[in-house]
mmCIF file of C-alpha atoms in Angstrom:
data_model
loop_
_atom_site.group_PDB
_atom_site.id
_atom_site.type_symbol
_atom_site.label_atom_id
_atom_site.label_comp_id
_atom_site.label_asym_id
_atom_site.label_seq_id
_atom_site.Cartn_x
_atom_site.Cartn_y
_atom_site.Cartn_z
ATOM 1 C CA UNK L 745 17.236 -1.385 -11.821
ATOM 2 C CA UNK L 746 18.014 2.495 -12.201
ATOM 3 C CA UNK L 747 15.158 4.254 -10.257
ATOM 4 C CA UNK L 748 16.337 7.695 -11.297
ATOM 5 C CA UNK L 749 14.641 8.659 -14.066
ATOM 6 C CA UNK L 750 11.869 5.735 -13.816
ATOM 7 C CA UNK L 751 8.167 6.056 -13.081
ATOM 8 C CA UNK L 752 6.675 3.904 -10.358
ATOM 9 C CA UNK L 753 2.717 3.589 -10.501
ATOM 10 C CA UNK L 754 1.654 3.208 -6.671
ATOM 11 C CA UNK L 755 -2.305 2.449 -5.623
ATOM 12 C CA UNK L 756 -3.404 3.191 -2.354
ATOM 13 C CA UNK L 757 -0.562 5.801 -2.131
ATOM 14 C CA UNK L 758 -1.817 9.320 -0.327
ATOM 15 C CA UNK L 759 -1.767 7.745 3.240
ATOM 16 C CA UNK L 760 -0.141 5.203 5.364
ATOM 17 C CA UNK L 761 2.236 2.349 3.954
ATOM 18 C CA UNK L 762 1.545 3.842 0.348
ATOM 19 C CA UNK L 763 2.734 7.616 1.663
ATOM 20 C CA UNK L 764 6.117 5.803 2.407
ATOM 21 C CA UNK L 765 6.890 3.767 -0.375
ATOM 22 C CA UNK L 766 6.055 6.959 -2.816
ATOM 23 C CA UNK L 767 8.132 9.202 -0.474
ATOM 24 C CA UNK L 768 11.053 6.769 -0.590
ATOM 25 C CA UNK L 769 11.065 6.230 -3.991
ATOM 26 C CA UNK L 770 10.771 9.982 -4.981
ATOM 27 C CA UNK L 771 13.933 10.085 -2.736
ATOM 28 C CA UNK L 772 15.816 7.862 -4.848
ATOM 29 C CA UNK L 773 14.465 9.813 -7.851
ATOM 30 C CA UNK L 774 11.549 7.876 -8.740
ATOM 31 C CA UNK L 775 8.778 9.864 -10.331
ATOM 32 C CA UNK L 776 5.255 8.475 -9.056
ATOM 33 C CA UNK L 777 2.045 8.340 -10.134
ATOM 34 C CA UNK L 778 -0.064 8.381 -6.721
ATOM 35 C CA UNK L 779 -3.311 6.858 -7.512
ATOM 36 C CA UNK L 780 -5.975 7.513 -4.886
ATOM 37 C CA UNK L 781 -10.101 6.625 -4.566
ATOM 38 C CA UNK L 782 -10.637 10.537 -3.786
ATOM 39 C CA UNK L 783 -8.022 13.561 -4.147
ATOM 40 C CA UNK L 784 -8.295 14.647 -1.033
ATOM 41 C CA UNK L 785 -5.900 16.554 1.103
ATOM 42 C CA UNK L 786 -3.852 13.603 2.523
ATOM 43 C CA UNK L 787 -3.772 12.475 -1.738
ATOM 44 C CA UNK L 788 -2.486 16.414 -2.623
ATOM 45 C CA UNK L 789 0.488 16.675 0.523
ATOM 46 C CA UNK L 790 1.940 13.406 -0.661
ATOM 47 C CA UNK L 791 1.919 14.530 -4.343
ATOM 48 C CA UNK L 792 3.764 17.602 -3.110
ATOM 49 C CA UNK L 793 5.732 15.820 -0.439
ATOM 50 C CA UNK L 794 7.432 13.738 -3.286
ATOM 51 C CA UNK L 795 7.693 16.892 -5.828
ATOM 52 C CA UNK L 796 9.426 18.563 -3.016
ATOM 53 C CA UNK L 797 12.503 15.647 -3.767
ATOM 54 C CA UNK L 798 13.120 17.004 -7.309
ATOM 55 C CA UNK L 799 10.703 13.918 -9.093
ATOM 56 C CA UNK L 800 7.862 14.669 -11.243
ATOM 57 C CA UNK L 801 4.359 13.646 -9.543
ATOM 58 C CA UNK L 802 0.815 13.331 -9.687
ATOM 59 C CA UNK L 803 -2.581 11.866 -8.312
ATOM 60 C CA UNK L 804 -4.517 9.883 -10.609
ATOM 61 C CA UNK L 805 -8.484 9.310 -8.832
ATOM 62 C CA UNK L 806 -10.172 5.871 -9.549
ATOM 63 C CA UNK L 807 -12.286 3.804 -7.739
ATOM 64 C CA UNK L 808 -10.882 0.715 -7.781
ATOM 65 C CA UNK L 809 -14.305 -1.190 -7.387
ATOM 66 C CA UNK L 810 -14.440 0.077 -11.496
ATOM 67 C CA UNK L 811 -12.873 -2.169 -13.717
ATOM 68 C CA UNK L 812 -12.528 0.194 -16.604
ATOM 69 C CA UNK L 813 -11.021 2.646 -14.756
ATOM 70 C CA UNK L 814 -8.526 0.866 -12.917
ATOM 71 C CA UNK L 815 -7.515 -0.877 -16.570
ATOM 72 C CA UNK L 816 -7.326 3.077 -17.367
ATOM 73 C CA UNK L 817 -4.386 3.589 -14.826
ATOM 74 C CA UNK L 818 -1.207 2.462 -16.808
ATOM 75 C CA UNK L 819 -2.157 4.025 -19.675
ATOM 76 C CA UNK L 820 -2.892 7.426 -17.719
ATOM 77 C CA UNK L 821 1.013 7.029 -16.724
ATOM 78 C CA UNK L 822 2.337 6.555 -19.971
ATOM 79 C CA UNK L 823 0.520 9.473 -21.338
ATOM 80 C CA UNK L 824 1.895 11.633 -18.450
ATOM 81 C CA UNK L 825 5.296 10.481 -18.433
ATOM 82 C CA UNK L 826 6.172 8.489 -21.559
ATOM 83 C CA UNK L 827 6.978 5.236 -19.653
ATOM 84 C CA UNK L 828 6.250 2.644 -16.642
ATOM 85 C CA UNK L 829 8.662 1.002 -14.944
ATOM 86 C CA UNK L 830 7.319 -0.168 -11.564
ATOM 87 C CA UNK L 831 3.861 -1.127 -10.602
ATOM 88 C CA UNK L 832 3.159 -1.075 -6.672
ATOM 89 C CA UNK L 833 -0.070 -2.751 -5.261
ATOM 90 C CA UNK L 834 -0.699 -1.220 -2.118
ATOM 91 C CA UNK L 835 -4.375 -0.343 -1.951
ATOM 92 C CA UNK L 836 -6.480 -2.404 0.283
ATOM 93 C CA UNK L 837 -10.027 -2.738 2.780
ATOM 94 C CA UNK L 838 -9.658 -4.185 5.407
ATOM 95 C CA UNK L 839 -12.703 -4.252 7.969
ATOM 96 C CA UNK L 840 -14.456 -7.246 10.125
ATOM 97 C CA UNK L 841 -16.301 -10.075 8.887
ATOM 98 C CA UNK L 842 -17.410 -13.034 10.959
ATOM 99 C CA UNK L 843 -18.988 -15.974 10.111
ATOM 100 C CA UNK L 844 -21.976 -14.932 10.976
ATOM 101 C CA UNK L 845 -21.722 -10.965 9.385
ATOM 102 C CA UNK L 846 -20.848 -13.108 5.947
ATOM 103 C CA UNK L 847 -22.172 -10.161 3.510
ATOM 104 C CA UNK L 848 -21.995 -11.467 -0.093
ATOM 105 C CA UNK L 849 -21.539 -7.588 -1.488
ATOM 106 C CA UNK L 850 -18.358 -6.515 1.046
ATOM 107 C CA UNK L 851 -16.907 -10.119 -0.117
ATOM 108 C CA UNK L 852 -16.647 -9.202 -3.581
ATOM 109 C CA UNK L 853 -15.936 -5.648 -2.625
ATOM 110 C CA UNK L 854 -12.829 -6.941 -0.455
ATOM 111 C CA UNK L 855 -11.503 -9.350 -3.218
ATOM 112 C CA UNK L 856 -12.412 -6.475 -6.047
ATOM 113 C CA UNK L 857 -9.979 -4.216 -4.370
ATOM 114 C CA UNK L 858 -7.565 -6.489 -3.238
ATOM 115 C CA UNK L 859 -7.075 -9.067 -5.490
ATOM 116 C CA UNK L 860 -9.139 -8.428 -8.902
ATOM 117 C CA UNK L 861 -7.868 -4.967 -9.113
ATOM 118 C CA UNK L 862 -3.977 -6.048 -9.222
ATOM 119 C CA UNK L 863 -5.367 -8.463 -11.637
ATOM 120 C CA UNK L 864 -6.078 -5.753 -13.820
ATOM 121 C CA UNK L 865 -3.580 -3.266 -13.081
ATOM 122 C CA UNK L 866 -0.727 -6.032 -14.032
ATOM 123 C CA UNK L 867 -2.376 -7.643 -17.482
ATOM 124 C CA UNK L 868 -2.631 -3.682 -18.497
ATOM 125 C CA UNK L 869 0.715 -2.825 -17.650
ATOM 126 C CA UNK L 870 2.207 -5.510 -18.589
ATOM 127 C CA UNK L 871 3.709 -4.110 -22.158
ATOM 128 C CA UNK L 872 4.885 -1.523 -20.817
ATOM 129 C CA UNK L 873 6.628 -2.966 -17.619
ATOM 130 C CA UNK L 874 8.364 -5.869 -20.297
ATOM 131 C CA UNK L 875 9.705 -2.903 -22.199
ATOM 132 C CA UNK L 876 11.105 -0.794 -19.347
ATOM 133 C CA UNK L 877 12.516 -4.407 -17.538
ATOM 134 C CA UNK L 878 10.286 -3.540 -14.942
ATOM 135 C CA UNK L 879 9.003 -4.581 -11.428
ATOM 136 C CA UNK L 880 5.794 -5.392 -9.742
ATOM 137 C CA UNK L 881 5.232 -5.096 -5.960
ATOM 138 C CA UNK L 882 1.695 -6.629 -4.725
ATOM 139 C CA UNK L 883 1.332 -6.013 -0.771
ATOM 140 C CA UNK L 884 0.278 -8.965 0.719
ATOM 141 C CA UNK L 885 -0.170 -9.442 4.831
ATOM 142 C CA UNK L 886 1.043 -11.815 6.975
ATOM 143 C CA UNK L 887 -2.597 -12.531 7.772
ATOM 144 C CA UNK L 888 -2.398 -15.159 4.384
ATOM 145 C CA UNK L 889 -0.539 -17.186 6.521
ATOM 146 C CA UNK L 890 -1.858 -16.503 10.121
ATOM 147 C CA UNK L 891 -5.146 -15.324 9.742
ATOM 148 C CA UNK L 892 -6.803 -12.719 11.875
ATOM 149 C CA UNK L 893 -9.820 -14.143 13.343
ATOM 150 C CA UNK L 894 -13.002 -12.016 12.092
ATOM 151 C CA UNK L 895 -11.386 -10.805 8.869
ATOM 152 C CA UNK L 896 -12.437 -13.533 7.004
ATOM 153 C CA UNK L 897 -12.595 -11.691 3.411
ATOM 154 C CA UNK L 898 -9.326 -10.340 3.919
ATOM 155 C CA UNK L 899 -7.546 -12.695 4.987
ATOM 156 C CA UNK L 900 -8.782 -14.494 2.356
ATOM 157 C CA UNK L 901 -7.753 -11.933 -0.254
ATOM 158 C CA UNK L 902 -4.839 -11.333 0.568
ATOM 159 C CA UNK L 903 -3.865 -15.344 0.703
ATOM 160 C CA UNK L 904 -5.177 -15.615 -2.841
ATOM 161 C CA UNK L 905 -2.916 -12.365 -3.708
ATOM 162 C CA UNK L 906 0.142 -14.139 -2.678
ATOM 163 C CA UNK L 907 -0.484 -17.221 -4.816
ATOM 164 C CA UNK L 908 -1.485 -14.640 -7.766
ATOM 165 C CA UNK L 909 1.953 -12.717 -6.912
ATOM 166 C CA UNK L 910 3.546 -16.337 -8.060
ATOM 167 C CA UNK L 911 1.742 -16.786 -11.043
ATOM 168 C CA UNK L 912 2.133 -13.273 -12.239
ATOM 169 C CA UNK L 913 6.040 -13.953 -11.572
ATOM 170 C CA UNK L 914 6.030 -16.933 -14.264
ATOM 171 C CA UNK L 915 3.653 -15.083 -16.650
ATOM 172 C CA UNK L 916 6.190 -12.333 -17.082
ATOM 173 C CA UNK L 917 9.301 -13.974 -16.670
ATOM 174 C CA UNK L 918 12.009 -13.042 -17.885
ATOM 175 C CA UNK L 919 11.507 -9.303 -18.130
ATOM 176 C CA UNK L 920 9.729 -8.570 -14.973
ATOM 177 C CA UNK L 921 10.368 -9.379 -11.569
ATOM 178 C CA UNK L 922 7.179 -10.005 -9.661
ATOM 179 C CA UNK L 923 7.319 -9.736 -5.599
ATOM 180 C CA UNK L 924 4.917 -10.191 -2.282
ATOM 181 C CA UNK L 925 6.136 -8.098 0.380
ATOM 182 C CA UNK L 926 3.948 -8.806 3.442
ATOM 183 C CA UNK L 927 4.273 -6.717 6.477
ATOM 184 C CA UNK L 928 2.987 -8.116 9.834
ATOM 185 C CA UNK L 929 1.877 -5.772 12.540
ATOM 186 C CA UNK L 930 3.071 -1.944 10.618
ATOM 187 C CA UNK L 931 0.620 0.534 11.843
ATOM 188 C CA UNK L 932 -2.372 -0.288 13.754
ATOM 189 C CA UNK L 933 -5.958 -0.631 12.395
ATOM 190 C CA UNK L 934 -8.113 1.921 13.570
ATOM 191 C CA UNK L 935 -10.640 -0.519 15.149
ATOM 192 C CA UNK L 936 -7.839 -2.413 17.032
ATOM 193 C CA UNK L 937 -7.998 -2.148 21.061
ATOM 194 C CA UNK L 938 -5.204 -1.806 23.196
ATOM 195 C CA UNK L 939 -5.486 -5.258 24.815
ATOM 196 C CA UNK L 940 -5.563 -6.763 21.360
ATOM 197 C CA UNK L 941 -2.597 -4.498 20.338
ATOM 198 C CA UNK L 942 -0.492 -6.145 23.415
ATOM 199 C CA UNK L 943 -1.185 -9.334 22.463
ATOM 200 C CA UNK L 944 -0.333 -9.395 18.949
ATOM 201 C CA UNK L 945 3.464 -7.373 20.311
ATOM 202 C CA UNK L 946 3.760 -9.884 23.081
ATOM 203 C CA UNK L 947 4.220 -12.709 19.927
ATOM 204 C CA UNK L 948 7.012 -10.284 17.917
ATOM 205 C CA UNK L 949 10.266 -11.312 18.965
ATOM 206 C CA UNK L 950 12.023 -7.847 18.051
ATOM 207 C CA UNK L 951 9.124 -6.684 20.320
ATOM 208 C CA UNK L 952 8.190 -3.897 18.342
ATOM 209 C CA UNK L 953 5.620 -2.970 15.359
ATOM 210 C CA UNK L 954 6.741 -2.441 12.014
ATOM 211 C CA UNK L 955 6.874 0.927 10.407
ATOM 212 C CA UNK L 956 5.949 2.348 7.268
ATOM 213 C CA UNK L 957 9.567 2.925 6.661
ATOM 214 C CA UNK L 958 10.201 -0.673 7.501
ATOM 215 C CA UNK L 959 8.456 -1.690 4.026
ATOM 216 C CA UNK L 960 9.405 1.287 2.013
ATOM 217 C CA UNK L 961 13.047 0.177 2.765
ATOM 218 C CA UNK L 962 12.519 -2.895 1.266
ATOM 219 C CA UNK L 963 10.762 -2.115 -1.354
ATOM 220 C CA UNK L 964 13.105 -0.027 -2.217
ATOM 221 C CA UNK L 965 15.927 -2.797 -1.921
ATOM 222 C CA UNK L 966 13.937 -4.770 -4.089
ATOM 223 C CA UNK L 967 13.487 -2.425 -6.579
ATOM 224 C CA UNK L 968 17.139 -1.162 -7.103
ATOM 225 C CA UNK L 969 18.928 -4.449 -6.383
ATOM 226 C CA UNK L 970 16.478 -7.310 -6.699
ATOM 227 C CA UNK L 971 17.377 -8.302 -9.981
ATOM 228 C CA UNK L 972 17.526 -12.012 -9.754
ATOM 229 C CA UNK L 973 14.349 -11.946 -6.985
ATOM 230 C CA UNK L 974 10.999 -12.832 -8.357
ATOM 231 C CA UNK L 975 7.739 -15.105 -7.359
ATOM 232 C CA UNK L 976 8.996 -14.353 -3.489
ATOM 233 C CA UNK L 977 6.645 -13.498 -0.541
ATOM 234 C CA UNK L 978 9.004 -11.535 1.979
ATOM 235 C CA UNK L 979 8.233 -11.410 5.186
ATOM 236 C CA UNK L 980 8.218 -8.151 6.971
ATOM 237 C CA UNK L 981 7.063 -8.818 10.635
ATOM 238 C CA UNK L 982 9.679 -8.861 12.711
ATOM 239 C CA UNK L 983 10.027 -12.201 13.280
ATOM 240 C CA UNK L 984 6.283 -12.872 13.882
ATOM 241 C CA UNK L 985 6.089 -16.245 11.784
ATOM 242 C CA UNK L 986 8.250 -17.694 14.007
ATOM 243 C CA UNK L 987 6.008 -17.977 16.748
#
Protein backbone atom coordinates (compact mmCIF):
# COMPACT_ATOMS: atom_id res chain seq x y z
CA UNK A 1 0.00 0.00 0.00
CA UNK A 2 1.24 3.64 -1.02
CA UNK A 3 0.83 5.74 2.21
CA UNK A 4 1.84 8.94 0.45
CA UNK A 5 -0.95 10.56 -0.59
CA UNK A 6 -3.50 8.29 1.57
CA UNK A 7 -5.64 9.33 4.51
CA UNK A 8 -5.49 7.26 7.67
CA UNK A 9 -8.54 7.83 10.15
CA UNK A 10 -6.94 7.26 13.77
CA UNK A 11 -9.33 7.27 17.18
CA UNK A 12 -7.85 7.86 20.33
CA UNK A 13 -5.02 9.75 18.50
CA UNK A 14 -3.93 13.23 20.48
CA UNK A 15 -1.98 11.29 23.24
CA UNK A 16 -0.03 8.23 23.94
CA UNK A 17 0.11 5.11 21.49
CA UNK A 18 -2.35 7.11 19.12
CA UNK A 19 0.25 10.36 19.12
CA UNK A 20 2.76 7.79 17.59
CA UNK A 21 1.05 5.96 15.10
CA UNK A 22 -0.37 9.51 13.61
CA UNK A 23 3.19 10.97 13.90
CA UNK A 24 4.66 7.99 12.06
CA UNK A 25 2.35 7.84 9.50
CA UNK A 26 2.39 11.66 8.73
CA UNK A 27 6.16 10.82 8.36
CA UNK A 28 5.65 8.49 5.67
CA UNK A 29 3.20 11.01 4.16
CA UNK A 30 0.04 9.87 5.50
CA UNK A 31 -2.53 12.58 5.98
CA UNK A 32 -4.60 11.85 9.31
CA UNK A 33 -7.66 12.54 10.59
CA UNK A 34 -6.99 12.66 14.55
CA UNK A 35 -10.23 11.97 16.15
CA UNK A 36 -10.32 12.89 19.83
CA UNK A 37 -13.33 12.89 22.81
CA UNK A 38 -12.29 16.71 23.52
CA UNK A 39 -9.90 19.12 21.37
CA UNK A 40 -7.84 19.88 23.84
CA UNK A 41 -4.27 20.97 23.80
CA UNK A 42 -2.56 17.50 23.71
CA UNK A 43 -5.51 16.87 20.50
CA UNK A 44 -4.21 20.51 18.76
CA UNK A 45 0.04 19.76 19.19
CA UNK A 46 -0.44 16.41 17.54
CA UNK A 47 -2.56 17.92 14.70
CA UNK A 48 0.31 20.36 14.26
CA UNK A 49 3.03 17.90 15.11
CA UNK A 50 1.95 15.84 11.96
CA UNK A 51 1.25 19.12 9.69
CA UNK A 52 4.72 20.05 10.59
CA UNK A 53 5.78 16.64 8.19
CA UNK A 54 4.28 18.22 5.03
CA UNK A 55 0.64 15.95 5.43
CA UNK A 56 -2.64 17.54 5.60
CA UNK A 57 -4.34 17.12 9.23
CA UNK A 58 -7.08 17.60 11.44
CA UNK A 59 -9.02 16.76 14.78
CA UNK A 60 -12.38 15.52 14.41
CA UNK A 61 -14.26 15.62 18.37
CA UNK A 62 -16.77 12.74 19.12
CA UNK A 63 -17.63 10.99 21.99
CA UNK A 64 -17.37 7.69 21.22
CA UNK A 65 -20.06 6.54 23.86
CA UNK A 66 -22.50 8.26 20.76
CA UNK A 67 -23.32 5.99 18.19
CA UNK A 68 -24.37 8.54 15.64
CA UNK A 69 -21.50 10.38 15.92
CA UNK A 70 -18.92 7.90 15.79
CA UNK A 71 -20.95 6.40 12.47
CA UNK A 72 -20.39 10.29 11.51
CA UNK A 73 -16.49 9.86 11.50
CA UNK A 74 -15.72 8.30 7.99
CA UNK A 75 -17.88 10.34 6.35
CA UNK A 76 -16.35 13.58 8.11
CA UNK A 77 -12.96 12.23 6.35
CA UNK A 78 -14.20 11.85 3.06
CA UNK A 79 -15.71 15.23 3.03
CA UNK A 80 -12.34 16.70 4.20
CA UNK A 81 -10.12 14.84 2.07
CA UNK A 82 -11.97 13.07 -0.75
CA UNK A 83 -10.93 9.53 0.35
CA UNK A 84 -10.14 6.84 3.26
CA UNK A 85 -7.68 4.53 3.07
CA UNK A 86 -6.77 3.31 6.57
CA UNK A 87 -8.89 3.02 9.61
CA UNK A 88 -6.86 2.78 13.04
CA UNK A 89 -8.70 1.70 16.30
CA UNK A 90 -6.78 2.97 19.00
CA UNK A 91 -9.14 4.60 21.47
CA UNK A 92 -9.72 2.80 24.65
CA UNK A 93 -10.78 2.97 28.87
CA UNK A 94 -9.16 1.19 30.70
CA UNK A 95 -9.75 1.50 34.63
CA UNK A 96 -10.35 -1.26 37.57
CA UNK A 97 -13.16 -3.47 38.00
CA UNK A 98 -13.34 -6.33 40.46
CA UNK A 99 -15.73 -8.74 41.01
CA UNK A 100 -17.10 -7.18 43.55
CA UNK A 101 -17.00 -3.21 41.95
CA UNK A 102 -19.08 -5.09 38.90
CA UNK A 103 -20.91 -1.67 37.75
CA UNK A 104 -23.41 -2.57 34.98
CA UNK A 105 -23.05 1.25 33.40
CA UNK A 106 -18.86 1.31 33.19
CA UNK A 107 -19.40 -2.37 31.57
CA UNK A 108 -21.22 -1.14 28.73
CA UNK A 109 -19.25 2.04 28.78
CA UNK A 110 -15.90 -0.13 28.48
CA UNK A 111 -17.28 -2.44 25.67
CA UNK A 112 -19.08 0.86 23.95
CA UNK A 113 -15.69 2.33 23.51
CA UNK A 114 -13.75 -0.52 22.92
CA UNK A 115 -15.45 -2.88 21.05
CA UNK A 116 -19.00 -1.43 19.77
CA UNK A 117 -17.38 1.68 18.58
CA UNK A 118 -14.88 -0.20 16.03
CA UNK A 119 -18.02 -1.97 15.25
CA UNK A 120 -19.30 1.06 13.90
CA UNK A 121 -16.41 2.84 12.69
CA UNK A 122 -15.60 -0.35 10.28
CA UNK A 123 -19.41 -1.17 8.83
CA UNK A 124 -19.30 2.84 8.00
CA UNK A 125 -16.12 2.85 6.41
CA UNK A 126 -16.27 0.03 4.89
CA UNK A 127 -17.14 1.46 1.12
CA UNK A 128 -14.81 3.56 1.23
CA UNK A 129 -11.83 1.42 2.60
CA UNK A 130 -12.98 -1.47 -0.39
CA UNK A 131 -12.52 1.33 -2.88
CA UNK A 132 -9.16 2.75 -1.75
CA UNK A 133 -7.83 -1.26 -1.09
CA UNK A 134 -7.58 -0.23 2.28
CA UNK A 135 -6.50 -1.35 5.84
CA UNK A 136 -7.94 -1.63 9.25
CA UNK A 137 -5.85 -1.65 12.46
CA UNK A 138 -8.00 -2.50 15.79
CA UNK A 139 -5.57 -2.27 18.98
CA UNK A 140 -6.08 -5.07 20.97
CA UNK A 141 -3.88 -5.90 24.40
CA UNK A 142 -2.18 -8.71 25.37
CA UNK A 143 -4.49 -8.70 28.38
CA UNK A 144 -7.14 -10.91 25.84
CA UNK A 145 -4.90 -13.52 26.37
CA UNK A 146 -3.38 -12.98 29.91
CA UNK A 147 -5.74 -11.08 31.70
CA UNK A 148 -4.95 -8.43 34.24
CA UNK A 149 -6.54 -9.32 37.39
CA UNK A 150 -9.16 -6.43 38.39
CA UNK A 151 -9.77 -5.24 34.83
CA UNK A 152 -12.38 -7.45 34.26
CA UNK A 153 -14.37 -5.22 31.53
CA UNK A 154 -11.34 -4.68 29.71
CA UNK A 155 -9.92 -7.47 29.50
CA UNK A 156 -12.94 -8.65 28.42
CA UNK A 157 -13.26 -6.10 25.62
CA UNK A 158 -10.47 -6.24 24.32
CA UNK A 159 -10.62 -10.36 24.02
CA UNK A 160 -13.92 -9.94 22.20
CA UNK A 161 -12.06 -7.18 19.89
CA UNK A 162 -9.59 -9.68 18.78
CA UNK A 163 -12.16 -12.29 17.75
CA UNK A 164 -14.17 -9.24 16.01
CA UNK A 165 -10.66 -8.22 14.31
CA UNK A 166 -11.10 -11.95 12.62
CA UNK A 167 -14.44 -11.65 11.56
CA UNK A 168 -14.09 -8.20 10.19
CA UNK A 169 -10.98 -9.78 8.20
CA UNK A 170 -13.42 -12.37 6.34
CA UNK A 171 -16.25 -9.79 5.97
CA UNK A 172 -14.03 -7.62 3.83
CA UNK A 173 -11.89 -9.94 2.22
CA UNK A 174 -10.48 -9.49 -0.52
CA UNK A 175 -10.11 -5.72 -0.59
CA UNK A 176 -9.20 -4.98 2.91
CA UNK A 177 -6.74 -6.29 5.12
CA UNK A 178 -7.98 -6.42 8.68
CA UNK A 179 -5.20 -6.64 11.65
CA UNK A 180 -4.93 -6.93 15.75
CA UNK A 181 -1.83 -5.47 16.85
CA UNK A 182 -1.62 -6.02 20.63
CA UNK A 183 1.06 -4.41 22.60
CA UNK A 184 1.95 -5.86 26.06
CA UNK A 185 3.44 -3.65 28.69
CA UNK A 186 3.99 0.01 26.24
CA UNK A 187 3.58 2.81 28.62
CA UNK A 188 2.43 2.45 32.06
CA UNK A 189 -1.13 3.05 33.38
CA UNK A 190 -1.34 5.86 35.53
CA UNK A 191 -2.74 3.87 38.51
CA UNK A 192 0.06 1.21 38.22
CA UNK A 193 2.60 1.05 41.36
CA UNK A 194 6.08 0.53 41.14
CA UNK A 195 6.10 -2.93 42.75
CA UNK A 196 3.46 -3.99 40.27
CA UNK A 197 5.50 -2.32 37.44
CA UNK A 198 8.63 -4.72 38.49
CA UNK A 199 6.75 -7.56 38.41
CA UNK A 200 5.10 -7.41 35.20
CA UNK A 201 9.22 -6.42 33.64
CA UNK A 202 10.62 -9.23 35.69
CA UNK A 203 8.25 -11.72 33.17
CA UNK A 204 9.57 -9.75 29.69
CA UNK A 205 12.37 -11.57 28.43
CA UNK A 206 13.88 -8.49 26.39
CA UNK A 207 13.51 -6.99 29.93
CA UNK A 208 12.22 -3.86 28.88
CA UNK A 209 8.65 -2.07 28.23
CA UNK A 210 7.44 -1.42 24.94
CA UNK A 211 7.30 2.00 23.44
CA UNK A 212 4.95 3.93 21.58
CA UNK A 213 7.33 3.77 18.74
CA UNK A 214 7.47 0.05 19.17
CA UNK A 215 3.73 -0.17 17.73
CA UNK A 216 3.83 2.74 15.42
CA UNK A 217 6.70 0.79 13.68
CA UNK A 218 4.62 -1.91 13.07
CA UNK A 219 1.84 -0.48 12.18
CA UNK A 220 3.49 1.13 9.88
CA UNK A 221 5.08 -2.20 8.43
CA UNK A 222 1.77 -3.43 8.20
CA UNK A 223 0.39 -0.78 6.47
CA UNK A 224 3.02 -0.29 3.62
CA UNK A 225 4.00 -3.95 3.20
CA UNK A 226 1.33 -6.16 4.72
CA UNK A 227 -0.36 -6.94 1.70
CA UNK A 228 -0.99 -10.60 1.99
CA UNK A 229 -1.50 -10.16 6.15
CA UNK A 230 -5.03 -10.13 7.34
CA UNK A 231 -7.30 -11.74 10.35
CA UNK A 232 -3.72 -11.72 12.42
CA UNK A 233 -3.33 -10.71 16.13
CA UNK A 234 0.47 -9.60 16.39
CA UNK A 235 2.00 -9.67 19.32
CA UNK A 236 3.91 -6.71 20.49
CA UNK A 237 5.27 -7.52 24.06
CA UNK A 238 8.50 -8.36 23.93
CA UNK A 239 8.32 -11.74 24.33
CA UNK A 240 5.83 -11.65 27.26
CA UNK A 241 3.54 -14.64 25.99
CA UNK A 242 6.19 -16.76 26.35
CA UNK A 243 6.26 -16.86 29.90
Amino acid sequence: MQLRGSTALITGASRRIGRAIAERLADAGCNVALHCRHADEHAHACRDACAARGVRAVTLEASLLDPDAVAALPGLVVAEFGRLDILINNAATFEPMSLADFSLDRWQRDLAVNLTAPMILAHASAAALRSAGGRVINLCDAAAERPFPGYLSYCTSKAALESLTRSLALALAPEVCVVGVAPGVALWPDPMDSATKERLLSRIPLGRSGEPSDIAELIHFLLERGDYITGQILRVDGGRALR
